[in-house]
Coordinates of C-alpha atoms in Angstrom, one line a residue:
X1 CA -63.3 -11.2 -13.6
X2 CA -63.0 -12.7 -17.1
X3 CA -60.1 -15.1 -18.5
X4 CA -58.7 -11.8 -20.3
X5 CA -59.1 -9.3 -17.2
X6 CA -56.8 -12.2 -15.3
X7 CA -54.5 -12.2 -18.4
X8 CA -53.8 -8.5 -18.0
X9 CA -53.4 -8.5 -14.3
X10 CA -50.8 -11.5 -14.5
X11 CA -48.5 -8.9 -16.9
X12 CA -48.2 -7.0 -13.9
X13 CA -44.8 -4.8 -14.2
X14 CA -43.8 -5.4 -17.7
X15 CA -47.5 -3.2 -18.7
X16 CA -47.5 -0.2 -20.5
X17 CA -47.9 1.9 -17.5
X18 CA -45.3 0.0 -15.1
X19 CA -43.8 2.7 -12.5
X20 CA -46.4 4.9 -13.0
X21 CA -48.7 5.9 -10.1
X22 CA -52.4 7.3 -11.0
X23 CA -55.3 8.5 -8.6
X24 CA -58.8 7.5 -9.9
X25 CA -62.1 8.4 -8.1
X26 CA -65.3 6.0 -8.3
X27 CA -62.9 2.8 -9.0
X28 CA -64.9 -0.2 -7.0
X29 CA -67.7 -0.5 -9.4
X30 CA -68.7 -0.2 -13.0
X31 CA -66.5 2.1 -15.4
X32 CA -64.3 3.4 -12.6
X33 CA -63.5 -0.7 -11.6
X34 CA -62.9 -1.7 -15.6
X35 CA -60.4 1.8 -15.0
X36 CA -58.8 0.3 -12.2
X37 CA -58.3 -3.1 -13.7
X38 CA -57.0 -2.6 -17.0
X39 CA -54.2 0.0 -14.4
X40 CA -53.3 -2.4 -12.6
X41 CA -52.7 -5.2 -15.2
X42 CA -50.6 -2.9 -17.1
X43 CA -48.5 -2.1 -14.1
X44 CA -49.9 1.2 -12.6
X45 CA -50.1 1.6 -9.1
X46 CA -53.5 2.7 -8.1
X47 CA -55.3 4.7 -5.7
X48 CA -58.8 5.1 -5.7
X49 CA -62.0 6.1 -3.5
X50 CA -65.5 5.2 -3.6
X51 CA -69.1 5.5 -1.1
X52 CA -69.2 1.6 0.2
X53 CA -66.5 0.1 2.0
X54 CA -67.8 -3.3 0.9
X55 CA -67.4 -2.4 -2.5
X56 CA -63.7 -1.6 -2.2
X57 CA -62.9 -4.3 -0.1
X58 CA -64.6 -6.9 -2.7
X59 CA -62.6 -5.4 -5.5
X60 CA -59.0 -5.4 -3.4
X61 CA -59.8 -8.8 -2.4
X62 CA -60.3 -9.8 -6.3
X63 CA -57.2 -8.6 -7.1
X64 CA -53.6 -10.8 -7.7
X65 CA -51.7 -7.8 -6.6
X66 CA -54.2 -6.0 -3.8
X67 CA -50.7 -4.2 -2.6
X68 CA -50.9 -2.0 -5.8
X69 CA -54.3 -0.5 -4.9
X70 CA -54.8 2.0 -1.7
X71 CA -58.1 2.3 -1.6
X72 CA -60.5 4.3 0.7
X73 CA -64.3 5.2 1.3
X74 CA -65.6 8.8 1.1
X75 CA -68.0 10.6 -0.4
X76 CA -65.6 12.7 -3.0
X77 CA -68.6 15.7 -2.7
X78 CA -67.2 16.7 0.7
X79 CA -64.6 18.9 -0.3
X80 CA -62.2 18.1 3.0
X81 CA -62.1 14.4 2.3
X82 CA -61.4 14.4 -1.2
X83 CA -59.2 16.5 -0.6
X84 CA -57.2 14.7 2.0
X85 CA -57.5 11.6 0.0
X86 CA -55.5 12.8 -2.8
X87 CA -52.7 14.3 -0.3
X88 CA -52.7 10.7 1.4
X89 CA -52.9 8.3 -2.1
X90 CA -49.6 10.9 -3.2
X91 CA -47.7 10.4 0.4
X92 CA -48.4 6.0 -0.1
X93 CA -47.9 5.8 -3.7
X94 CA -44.6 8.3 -3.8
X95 CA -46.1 10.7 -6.6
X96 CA -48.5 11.0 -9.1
X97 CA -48.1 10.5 -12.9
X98 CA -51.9 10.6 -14.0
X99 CA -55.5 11.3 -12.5
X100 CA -59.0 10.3 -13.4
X101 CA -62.1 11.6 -12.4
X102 CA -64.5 8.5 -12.8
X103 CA -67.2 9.4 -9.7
X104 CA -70.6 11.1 -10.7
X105 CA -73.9 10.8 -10.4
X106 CA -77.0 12.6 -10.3
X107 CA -80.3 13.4 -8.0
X108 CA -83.8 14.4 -9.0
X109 CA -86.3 14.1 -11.8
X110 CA -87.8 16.6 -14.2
X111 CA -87.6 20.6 -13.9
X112 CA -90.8 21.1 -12.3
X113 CA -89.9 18.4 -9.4
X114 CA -86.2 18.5 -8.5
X115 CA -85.4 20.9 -6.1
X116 CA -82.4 23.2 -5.3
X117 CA -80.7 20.5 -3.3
X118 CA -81.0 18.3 -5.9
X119 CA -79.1 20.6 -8.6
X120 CA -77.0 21.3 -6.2
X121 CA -76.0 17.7 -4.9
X122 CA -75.7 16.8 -8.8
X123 CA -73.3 20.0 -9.7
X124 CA -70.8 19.2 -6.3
X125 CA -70.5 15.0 -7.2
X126 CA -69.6 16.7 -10.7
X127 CA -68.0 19.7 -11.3
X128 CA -67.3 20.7 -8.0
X129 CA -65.5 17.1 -7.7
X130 CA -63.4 17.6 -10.6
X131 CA -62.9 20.8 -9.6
X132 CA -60.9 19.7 -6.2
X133 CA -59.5 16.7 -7.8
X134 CA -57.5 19.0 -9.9
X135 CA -56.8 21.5 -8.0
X136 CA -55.1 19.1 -5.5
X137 CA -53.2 16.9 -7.7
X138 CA -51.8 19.6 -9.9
X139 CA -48.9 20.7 -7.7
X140 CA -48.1 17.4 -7.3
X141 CA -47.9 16.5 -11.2
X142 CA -45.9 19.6 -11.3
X143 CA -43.6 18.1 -9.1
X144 CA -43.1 14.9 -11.3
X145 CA -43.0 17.5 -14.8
X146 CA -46.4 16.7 -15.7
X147 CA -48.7 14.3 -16.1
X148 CA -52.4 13.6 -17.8
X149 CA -56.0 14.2 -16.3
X150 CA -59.1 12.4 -17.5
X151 CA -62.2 13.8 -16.9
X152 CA -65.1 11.0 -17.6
X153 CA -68.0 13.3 -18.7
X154 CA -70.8 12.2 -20.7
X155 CA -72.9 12.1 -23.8
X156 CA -75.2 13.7 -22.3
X157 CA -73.6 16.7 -21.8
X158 CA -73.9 17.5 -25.2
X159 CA -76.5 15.4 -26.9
X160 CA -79.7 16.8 -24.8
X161 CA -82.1 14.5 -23.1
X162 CA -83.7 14.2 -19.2
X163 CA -82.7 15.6 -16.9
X164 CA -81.1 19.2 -17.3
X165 CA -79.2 19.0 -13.9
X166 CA -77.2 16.0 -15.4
X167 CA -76.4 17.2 -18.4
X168 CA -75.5 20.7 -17.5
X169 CA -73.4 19.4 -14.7
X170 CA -71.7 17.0 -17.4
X171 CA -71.5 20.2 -20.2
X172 CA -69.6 22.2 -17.7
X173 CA -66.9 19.4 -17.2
X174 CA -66.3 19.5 -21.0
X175 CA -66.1 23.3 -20.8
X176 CA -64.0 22.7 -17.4
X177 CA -61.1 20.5 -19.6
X178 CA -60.9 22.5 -22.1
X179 CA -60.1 25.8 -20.3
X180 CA -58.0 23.8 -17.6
X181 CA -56.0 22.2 -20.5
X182 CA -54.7 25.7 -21.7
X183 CA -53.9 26.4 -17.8
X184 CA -51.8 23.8 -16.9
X185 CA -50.2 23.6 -20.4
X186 CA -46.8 25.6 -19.3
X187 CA -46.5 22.8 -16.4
X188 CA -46.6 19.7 -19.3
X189 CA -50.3 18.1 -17.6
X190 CA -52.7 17.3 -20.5
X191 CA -56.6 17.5 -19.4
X192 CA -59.1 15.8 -21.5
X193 CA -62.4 14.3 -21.3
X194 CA -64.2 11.1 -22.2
X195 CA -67.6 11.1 -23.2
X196 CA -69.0 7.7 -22.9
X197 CA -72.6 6.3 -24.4
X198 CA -74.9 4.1 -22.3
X199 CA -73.2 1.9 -21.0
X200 CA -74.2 -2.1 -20.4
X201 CA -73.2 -2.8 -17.2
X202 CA -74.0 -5.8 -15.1
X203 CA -76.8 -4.3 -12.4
X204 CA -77.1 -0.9 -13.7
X205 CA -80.6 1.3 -15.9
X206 CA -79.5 -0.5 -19.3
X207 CA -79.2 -4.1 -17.9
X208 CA -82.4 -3.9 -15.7
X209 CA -84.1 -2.6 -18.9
X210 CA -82.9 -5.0 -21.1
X211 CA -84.3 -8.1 -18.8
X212 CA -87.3 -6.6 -17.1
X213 CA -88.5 -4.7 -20.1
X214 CA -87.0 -6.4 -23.6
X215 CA -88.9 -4.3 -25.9
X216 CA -88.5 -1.5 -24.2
X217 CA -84.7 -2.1 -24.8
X218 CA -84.5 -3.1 -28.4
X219 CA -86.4 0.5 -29.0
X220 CA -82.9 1.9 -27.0
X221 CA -80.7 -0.1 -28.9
X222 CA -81.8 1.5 -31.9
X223 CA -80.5 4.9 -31.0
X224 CA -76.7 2.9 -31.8
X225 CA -76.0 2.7 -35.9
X226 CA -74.6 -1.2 -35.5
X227 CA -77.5 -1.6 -32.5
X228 CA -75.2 -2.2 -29.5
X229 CA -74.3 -0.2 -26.3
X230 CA -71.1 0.5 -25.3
X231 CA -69.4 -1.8 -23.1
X232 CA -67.5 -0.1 -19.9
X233 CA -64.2 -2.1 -21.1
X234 CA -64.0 -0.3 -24.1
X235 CA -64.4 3.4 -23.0
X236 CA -61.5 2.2 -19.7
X237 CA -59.2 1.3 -23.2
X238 CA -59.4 4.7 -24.4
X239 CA -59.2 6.4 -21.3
X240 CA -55.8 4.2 -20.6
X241 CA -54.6 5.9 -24.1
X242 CA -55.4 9.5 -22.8
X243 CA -53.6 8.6 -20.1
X244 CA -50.7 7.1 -21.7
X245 CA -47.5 8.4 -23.7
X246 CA -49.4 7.5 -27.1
X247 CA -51.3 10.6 -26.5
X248 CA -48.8 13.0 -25.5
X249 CA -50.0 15.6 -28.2
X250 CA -53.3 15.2 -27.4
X251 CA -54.9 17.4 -24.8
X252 CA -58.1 20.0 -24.4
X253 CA -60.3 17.4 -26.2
X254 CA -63.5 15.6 -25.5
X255 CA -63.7 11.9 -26.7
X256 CA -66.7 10.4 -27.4
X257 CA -67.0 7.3 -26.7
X258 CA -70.8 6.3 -27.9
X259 CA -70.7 3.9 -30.6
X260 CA -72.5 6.9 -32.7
X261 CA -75.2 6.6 -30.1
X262 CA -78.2 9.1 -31.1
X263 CA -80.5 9.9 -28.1
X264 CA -79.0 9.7 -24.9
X265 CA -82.1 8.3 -23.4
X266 CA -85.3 6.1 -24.4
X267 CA -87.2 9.3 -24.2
X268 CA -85.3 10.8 -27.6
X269 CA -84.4 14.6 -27.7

């Protein structure tokens, strides 16, 4: 964790979101940890879920204030296990104030070799996820007058590249927020989605690319204006605003968050 990251997470209760209690899925790693993080510095207490055990445990034992986090391992497409997450992060943390839907992913190649399990494996880690995660935490947001979803999409569900299963999956959750946003209205939750670029994350496609194959990379970076990716810090800052008071008019929207990033992919449109 950097010097700032320890910073935030030594303000503690005096944070912007002190009291408040907020459910985010996919937080050990990556976006959904920088999520997670910048919560709990700012006060939040946090529940999240993610596959590996080891990754949780690694980020709960990073933490000043492990306490604030419940945290447990599941695989958030099995519908009975997210499920039971959310009704068990509610019963620990007293409530809910705010939700995230961070976990995604996707399986297969090109249209002529993925097969039905794979579109169907990408659609139920997306959609179908967010689909649960709302449906379970809304009565409880009604039950504290409200409260703000964030659905983390992507650009690529609306600037086209490989593969289709990924970016239809991530089109429908923009589709998803902005109908959902008109439902829950009358019960004061907002629902809106982020759409982050490519990210530069320590590990992940970008960062392998960008020291395995640096040519390769330049090329990418120039699908960004100022030649940069997007760093998962600043898309967790703007997903802290949509989930803060500073946004309380704001709701059926998707946020890009993409540094005016062109292609979604090295291989262009």
């Amino acid at each position: 964790m950097t010097d700032a990251g320890h910073d935030r997470e030594q303000r503690g209760a005096t944070g912007q979101f002190a009291g408040r209690r907020i459910v985010v899925t996919g937080g050990s790693r990556g976006l959904g940890e920088h999520v997670v993080r910048l919560l709990l510095s700012e006060g939040a207490r946090v529940a999240t879920c993610a596959r590996k055990p080891e990754s949780l445990e690694a980020l709960r034992s990073s933490l000043d204030t492990p306490a604030a986090l419940f945290a447990r391992s599941l695989d958030v497409s099995v519908p009975e296990l997210l499920e039971r997450f959310v009704e068990d992060a509610v019963s620990m943390l007293g409530g809910v104030d705010g939700v995230v839907a961070c976990a995604g992913g996707a399986r297969g190649r090109g249209i002529t070799e993925a097969s039905p399990e794979d579109w169907a494996a990408t659609w139920e880690m997306n959609v179908g996820h967010v689909a649960r995660l709302v449906a379970a935490s809304t009565p409880h947001l009604r039950e504290t007058g409200g409260g703000s979803i964030v659905v983390v999409a992507s650009v690529s569900g609306w600037k086209p590249g490989p593969q289709a299963q990924y970016g239809s999956a991530k089109a429908a959750q923009i589709h998803m927020v902005t109908s959902l946003a008109r439902e829950l209205a009358r019960d004061g939750i907002r629902v809106n989605a982020v759409s982050p670029g490519s990210m530069l994350i320590p590990g992940k496609r970008w960062d392998r690319m960008r020291q395995e194959d640096p040519p390769a990379f330049a090329r990418f970076r120039s699908e960004f204006p100022a030649g940069e990716l997007v760093r998962p810090e600043e898309v967790a800052d703007v997903i802290a605003f949509l989930l803060s008071d500073q946004s309380r008019a704001v709701t059926g929207v998707n946020l890009p968050v993409d540094k005016g990033q062109n292609a979604p992919t090295p291989e262009g449109y």
